[in-house]
Coordinates of C-alpha atoms and ligand atoms in Angstrom, one line a residue:
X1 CA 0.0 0.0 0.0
X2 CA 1.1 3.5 -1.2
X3 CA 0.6 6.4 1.3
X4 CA -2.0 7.9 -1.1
X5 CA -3.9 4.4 -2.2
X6 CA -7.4 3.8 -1.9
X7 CA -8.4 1.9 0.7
X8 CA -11.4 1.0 2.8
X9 CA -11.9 -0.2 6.2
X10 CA -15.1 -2.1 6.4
X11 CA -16.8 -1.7 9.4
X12 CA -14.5 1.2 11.0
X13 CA -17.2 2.2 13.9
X14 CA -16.7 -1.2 14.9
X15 CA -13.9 -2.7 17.7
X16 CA -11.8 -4.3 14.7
X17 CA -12.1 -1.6 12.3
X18 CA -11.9 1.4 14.4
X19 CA -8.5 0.5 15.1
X20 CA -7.2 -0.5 11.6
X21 CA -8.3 2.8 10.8
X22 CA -7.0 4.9 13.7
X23 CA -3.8 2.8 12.9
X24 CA -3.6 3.7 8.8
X25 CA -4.2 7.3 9.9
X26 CA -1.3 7.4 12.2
X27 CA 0.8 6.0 9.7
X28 CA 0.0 8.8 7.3
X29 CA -2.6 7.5 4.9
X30 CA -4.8 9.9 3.3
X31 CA -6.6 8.1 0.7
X32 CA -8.9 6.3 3.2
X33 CA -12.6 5.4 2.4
X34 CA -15.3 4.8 5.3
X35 CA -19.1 4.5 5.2
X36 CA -21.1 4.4 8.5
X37 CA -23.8 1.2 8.3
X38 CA -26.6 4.0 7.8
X39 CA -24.6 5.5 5.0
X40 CA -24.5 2.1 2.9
X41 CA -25.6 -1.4 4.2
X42 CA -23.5 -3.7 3.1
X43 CA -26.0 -6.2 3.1
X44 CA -27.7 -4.5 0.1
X45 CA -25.6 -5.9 -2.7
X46 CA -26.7 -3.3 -5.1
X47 CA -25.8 0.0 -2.8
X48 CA -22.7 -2.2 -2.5
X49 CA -21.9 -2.4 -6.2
X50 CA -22.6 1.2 -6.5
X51 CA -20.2 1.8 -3.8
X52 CA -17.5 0.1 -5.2
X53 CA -18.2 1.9 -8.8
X54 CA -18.2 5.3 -7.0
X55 CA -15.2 5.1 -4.6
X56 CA -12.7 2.4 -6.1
X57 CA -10.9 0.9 -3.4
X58 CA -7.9 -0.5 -4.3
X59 CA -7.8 -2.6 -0.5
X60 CA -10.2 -3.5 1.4
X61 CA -9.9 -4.3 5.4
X62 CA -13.2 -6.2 5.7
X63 CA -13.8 -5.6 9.4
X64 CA -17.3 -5.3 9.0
X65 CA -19.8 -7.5 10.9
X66 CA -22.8 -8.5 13.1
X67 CA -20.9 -9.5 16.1
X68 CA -21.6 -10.3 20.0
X69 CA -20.7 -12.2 22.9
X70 CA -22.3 -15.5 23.8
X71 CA -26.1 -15.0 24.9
X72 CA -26.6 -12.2 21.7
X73 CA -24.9 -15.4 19.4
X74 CA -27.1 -17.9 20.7
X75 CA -30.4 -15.6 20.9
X76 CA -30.2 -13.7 17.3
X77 CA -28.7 -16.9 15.4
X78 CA -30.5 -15.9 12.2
X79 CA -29.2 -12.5 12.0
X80 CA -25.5 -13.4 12.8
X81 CA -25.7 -15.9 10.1
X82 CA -28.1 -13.9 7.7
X83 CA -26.0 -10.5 7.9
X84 CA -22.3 -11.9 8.1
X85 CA -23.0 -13.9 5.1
X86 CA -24.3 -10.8 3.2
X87 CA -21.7 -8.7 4.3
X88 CA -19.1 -11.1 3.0
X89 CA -20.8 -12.2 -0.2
X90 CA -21.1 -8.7 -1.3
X91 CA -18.1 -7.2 -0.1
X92 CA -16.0 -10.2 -1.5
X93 CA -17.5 -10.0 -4.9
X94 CA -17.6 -6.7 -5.5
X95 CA -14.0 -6.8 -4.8
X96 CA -13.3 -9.0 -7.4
X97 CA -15.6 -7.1 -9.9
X98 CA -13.9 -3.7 -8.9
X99 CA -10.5 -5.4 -9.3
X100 CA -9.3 -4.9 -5.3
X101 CA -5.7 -5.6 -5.7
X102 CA -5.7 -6.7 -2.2
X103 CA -8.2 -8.0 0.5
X104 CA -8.5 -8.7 4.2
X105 CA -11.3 -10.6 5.5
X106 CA -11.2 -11.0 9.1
X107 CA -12.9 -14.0 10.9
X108 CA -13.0 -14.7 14.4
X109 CA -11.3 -18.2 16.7
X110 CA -15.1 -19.5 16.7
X111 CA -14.6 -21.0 13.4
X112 CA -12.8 -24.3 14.4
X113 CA -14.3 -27.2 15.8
X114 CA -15.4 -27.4 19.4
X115 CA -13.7 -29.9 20.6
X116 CA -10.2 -29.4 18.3
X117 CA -7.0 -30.3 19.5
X118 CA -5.6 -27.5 21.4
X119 CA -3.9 -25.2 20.6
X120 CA -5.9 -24.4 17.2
X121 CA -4.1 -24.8 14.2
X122 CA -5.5 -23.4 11.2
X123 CA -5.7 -27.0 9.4
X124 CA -8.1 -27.7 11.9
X125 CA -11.0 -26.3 10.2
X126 CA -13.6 -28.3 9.1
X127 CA -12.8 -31.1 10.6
X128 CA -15.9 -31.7 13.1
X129 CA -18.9 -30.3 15.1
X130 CA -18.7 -26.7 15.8
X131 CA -19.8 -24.7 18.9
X132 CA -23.5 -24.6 19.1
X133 CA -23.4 -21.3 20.5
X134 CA -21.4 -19.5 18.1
X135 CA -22.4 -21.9 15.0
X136 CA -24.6 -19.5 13.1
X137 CA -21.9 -16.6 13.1
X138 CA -19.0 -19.3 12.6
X139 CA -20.6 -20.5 9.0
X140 CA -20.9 -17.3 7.5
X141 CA -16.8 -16.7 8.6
X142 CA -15.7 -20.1 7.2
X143 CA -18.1 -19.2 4.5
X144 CA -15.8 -15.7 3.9
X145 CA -12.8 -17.4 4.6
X146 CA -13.8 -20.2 1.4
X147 CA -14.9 -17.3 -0.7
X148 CA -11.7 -15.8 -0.4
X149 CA -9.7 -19.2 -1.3
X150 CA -12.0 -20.1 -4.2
X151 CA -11.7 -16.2 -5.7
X152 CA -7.8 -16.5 -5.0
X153 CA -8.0 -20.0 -7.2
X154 CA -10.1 -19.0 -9.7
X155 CA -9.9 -15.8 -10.2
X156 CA -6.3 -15.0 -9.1
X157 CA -7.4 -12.8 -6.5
X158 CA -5.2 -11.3 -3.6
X159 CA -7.8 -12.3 -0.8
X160 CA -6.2 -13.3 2.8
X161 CA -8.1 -14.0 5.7
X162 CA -7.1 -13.9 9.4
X163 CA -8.5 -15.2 12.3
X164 CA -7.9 -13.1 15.4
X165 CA -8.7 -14.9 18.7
X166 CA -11.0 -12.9 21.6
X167 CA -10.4 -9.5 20.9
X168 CA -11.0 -6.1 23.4
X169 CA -9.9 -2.8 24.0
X170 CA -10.9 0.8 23.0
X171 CA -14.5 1.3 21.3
X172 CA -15.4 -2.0 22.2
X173 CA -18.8 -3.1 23.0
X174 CA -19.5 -3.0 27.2
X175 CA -23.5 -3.5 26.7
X176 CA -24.0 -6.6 28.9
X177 CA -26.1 -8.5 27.0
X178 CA -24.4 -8.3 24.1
X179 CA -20.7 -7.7 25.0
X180 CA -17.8 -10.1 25.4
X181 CA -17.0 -11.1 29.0
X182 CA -13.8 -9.1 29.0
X183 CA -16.0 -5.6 28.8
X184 CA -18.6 -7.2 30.5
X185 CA -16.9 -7.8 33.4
X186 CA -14.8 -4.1 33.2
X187 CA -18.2 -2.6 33.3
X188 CA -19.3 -5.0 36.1
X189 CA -16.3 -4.0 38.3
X190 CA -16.6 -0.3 37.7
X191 CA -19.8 0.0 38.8
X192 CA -19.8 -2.6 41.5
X193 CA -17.3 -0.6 42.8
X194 CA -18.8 2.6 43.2
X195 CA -22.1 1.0 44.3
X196 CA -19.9 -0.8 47.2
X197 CA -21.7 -3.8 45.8
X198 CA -20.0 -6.8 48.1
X199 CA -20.1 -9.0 44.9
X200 CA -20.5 -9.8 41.0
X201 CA -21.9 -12.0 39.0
X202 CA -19.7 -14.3 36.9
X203 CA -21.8 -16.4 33.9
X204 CA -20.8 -19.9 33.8
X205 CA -18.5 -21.9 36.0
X206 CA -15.4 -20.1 35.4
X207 CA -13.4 -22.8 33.7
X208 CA -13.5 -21.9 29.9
X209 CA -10.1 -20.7 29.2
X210 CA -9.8 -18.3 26.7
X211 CA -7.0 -16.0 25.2
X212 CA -7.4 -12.5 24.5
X213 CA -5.9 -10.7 22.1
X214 CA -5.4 -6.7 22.5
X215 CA -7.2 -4.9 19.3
X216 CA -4.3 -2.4 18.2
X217 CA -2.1 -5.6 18.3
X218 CA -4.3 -7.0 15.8
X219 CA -4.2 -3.7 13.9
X220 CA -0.7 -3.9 13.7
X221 CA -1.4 -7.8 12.5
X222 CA -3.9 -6.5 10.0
X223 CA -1.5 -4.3 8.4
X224 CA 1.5 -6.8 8.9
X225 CA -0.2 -9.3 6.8
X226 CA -1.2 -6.6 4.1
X227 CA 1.7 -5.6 3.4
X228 CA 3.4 -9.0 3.2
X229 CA 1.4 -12.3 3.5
X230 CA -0.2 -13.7 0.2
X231 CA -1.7 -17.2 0.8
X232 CA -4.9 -19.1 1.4
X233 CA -6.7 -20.1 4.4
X234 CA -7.1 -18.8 7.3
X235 CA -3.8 -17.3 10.1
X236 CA -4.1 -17.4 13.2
X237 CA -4.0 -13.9 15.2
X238 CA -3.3 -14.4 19.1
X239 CA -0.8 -14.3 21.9
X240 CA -1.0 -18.2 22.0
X241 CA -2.0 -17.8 25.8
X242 CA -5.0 -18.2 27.8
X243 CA -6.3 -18.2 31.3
X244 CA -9.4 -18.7 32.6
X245 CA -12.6 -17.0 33.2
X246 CA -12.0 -17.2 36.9
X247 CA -8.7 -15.8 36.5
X248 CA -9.8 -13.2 33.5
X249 CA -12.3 -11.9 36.6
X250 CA -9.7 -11.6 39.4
X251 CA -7.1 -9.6 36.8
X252 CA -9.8 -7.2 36.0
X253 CA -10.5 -6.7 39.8
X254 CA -7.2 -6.0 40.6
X255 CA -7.0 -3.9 37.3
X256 CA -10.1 -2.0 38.8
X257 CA -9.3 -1.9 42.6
X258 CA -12.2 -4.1 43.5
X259 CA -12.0 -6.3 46.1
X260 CA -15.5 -8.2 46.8
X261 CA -16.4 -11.7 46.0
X262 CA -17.0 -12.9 42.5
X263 CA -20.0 -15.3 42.3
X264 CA -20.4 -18.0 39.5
X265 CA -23.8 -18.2 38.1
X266 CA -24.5 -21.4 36.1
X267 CA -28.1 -20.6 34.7
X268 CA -25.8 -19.2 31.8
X269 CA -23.7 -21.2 29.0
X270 CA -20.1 -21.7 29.4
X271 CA -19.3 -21.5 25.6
X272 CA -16.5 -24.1 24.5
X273 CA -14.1 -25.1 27.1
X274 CA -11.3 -24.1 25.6
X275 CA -10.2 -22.4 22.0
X276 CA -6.6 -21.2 22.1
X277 CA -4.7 -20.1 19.2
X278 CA -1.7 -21.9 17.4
X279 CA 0.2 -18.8 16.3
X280 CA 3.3 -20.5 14.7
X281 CA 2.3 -19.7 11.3
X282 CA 1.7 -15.8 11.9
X283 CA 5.2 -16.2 14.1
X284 CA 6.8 -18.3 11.1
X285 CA 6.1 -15.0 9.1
X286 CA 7.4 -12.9 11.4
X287 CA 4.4 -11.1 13.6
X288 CA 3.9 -11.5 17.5
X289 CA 1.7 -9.6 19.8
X290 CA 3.8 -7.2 22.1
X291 CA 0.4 -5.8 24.5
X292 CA 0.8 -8.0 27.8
X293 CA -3.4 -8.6 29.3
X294 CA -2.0 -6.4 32.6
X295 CA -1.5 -3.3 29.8
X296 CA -4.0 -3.9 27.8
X297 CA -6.7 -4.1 30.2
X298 CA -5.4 -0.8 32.4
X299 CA -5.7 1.1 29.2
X300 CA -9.2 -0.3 28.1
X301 CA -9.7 0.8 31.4
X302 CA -8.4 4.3 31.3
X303 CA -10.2 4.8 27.4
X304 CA -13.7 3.5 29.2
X305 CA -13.7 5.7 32.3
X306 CA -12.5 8.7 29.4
X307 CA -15.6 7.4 27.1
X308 CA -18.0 6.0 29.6
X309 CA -21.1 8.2 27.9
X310 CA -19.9 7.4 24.4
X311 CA -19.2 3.9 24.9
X312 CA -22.8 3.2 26.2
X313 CA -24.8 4.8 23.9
X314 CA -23.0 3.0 20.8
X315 CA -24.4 -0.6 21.8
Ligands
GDP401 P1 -17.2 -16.8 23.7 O1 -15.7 -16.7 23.7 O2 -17.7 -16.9 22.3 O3 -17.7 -17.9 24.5 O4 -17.8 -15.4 24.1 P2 -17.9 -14.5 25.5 O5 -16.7 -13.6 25.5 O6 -19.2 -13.9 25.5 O7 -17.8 -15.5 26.7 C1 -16.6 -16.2 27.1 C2 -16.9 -16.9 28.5 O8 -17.0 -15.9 29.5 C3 -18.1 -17.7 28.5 O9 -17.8 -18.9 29.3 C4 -19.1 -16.9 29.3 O10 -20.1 -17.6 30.0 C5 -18.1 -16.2 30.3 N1 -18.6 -15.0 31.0 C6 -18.6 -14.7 32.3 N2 -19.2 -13.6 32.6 C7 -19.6 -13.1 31.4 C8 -20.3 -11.9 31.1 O11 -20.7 -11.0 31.9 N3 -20.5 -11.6 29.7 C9 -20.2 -12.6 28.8 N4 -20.4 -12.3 27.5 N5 -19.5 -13.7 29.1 C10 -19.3 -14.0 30.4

């Protein structure tokens, strides 16, 4: 990418995309294209096309998506599957028909099989049962992900997709029915906190591991793999460690200063036990993520008590 080239971020009001862009600004592009979701819906694949006609992009960060934590993915299956694969679809094809010389389509960890050999590696997909709570939203991104291979095959087209594992940060989503836990339980903290609330609630046991990726380390991924990664299927995006939900809680307390109990409530769905990230591959190509979870939760921290207004009216 040229300082001057045309290039949208999909999705930029989003987590993902939000901090592509802040990240392509810093660097000194200035030929970047962004629509909000009300300015062009990009399940509509004819405003779509005429978008692409209009504005020529010649690379496309396709962070754009219907995306939530666990109870808004097993609620709203139909939308997360009906809108994710319409986003792609369109976005994908019109980027071949607009001759994109480059693509990123970016998925999410959710895509492998549930009970996969741990840590994930990206042959894995496709090879058995996926998460039921996450299934609808994980077929429309192996869906993007196959769209992107078969364009690359036949078509010759420069589309890569990677797969970043739990993501949070700035301009994330802290609504608590819809959020991540990692937000979730920020928000939980803060206010438990000032309310002297003696404890908070925790969904599920506690024992899902997960790994958690900080988003401008993505960022820095996204634009990493731009730049110099051509090839199909998916690459992994982590740190390649996790830690529990238990412990995820007790970091964010001690991130937050609060110190009562933390109470397990098992009316709600654990999620897969376990979905870590084999990063070899993006390693082998020479990326690693350099935001520890202790700094990147103290400075989702500092940018949510700096946005608290902003950050609950967007969700
Ligand atoms: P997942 O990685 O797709 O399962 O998505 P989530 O980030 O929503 O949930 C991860 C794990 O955290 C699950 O085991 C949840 O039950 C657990 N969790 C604990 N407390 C919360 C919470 O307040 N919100 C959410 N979304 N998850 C929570």
């Amino acid at each position: 990418m040229e300082k001057t080239s045309r290039i949208y971020v999909a999705g930029h009001r989003g987590l993902v995309g939000g901090a592509i862009l802040r990240r392509l600004q810093a660097e000194g592009y200035t030929g970047l294209i962004t629509r909000t979701s009300r300015e062009l819906d990009l399940r509509d694949q004819a405003a779509v096309r005429a978008f692409f006609a209009q504005e020529r992009p010649e690379f496309v960060f396709l962070a754009a998506a219907k995306v939530g934590g666990i109870l808004a993915n097993s609620t709203y299956p139909a939308q997360f599957l009906y809108d994710n694969l319409m986003i792609a679809a369109n976005v994908i094809h019109a980027s071949h028909e607009h001759g994109v010389r480059k693509l990123l389509n970016l998925g999410s960890s959710c895509i492998y099989p549930r009970l996969a050999p741990q840590p994930l590696r990206e042959e894995y997909l496709l090879t058995g049962p996926l998460e039921e709570t996450n299934r609808a939203y994980a077929v429309a991104k192996i869906a993007a992900i196959e769209l992107c291979d078969h364009y690359r095959a036949q078509y010759g087209s420069d589309f890569i997709s990677a797969m970043p594992t739990n993501l949070y940060g700035p301009g994330d989503n802290f609504d608590l029915q819809g959020s991540h836990v990692l937000p979730a339980l920020l928000r939980k903290m803060i206010e438990a906190k000032e309310a002297h609330a003696p404890q908070v609630e925790v969904w599920g046991s506690g024992t899902p591991l997960r790994e958690f990726l900080y988003v401008d380390d993505l960022a820095d991924a996204s634009l990493f793999l731009m730049e110099r990664v051509s090839e199909a299927g998916p690459i992994n995006v982590g740190t390649g460690q996790d830690l529990s939900i238990r412990d995820l809680a007790q970091v964010i307390a001690d991130a937050v200063g609060y110190t009562g109990a933390l109470v397990f409530d098992a009316s709600k769905p654990d999620g897969t036990p376990r979905k870590l990230m084999d990063v070899s591959r993006l390693r082998a190509l020479g990326w690693e993520a350099s935001t520890s979870l202790h700094d990147g939760v103290a400075r989702t921290l500092a940018w949510y008590l700096a946005h608290r207004a902003e950050a609950l009216a967007a969700h």
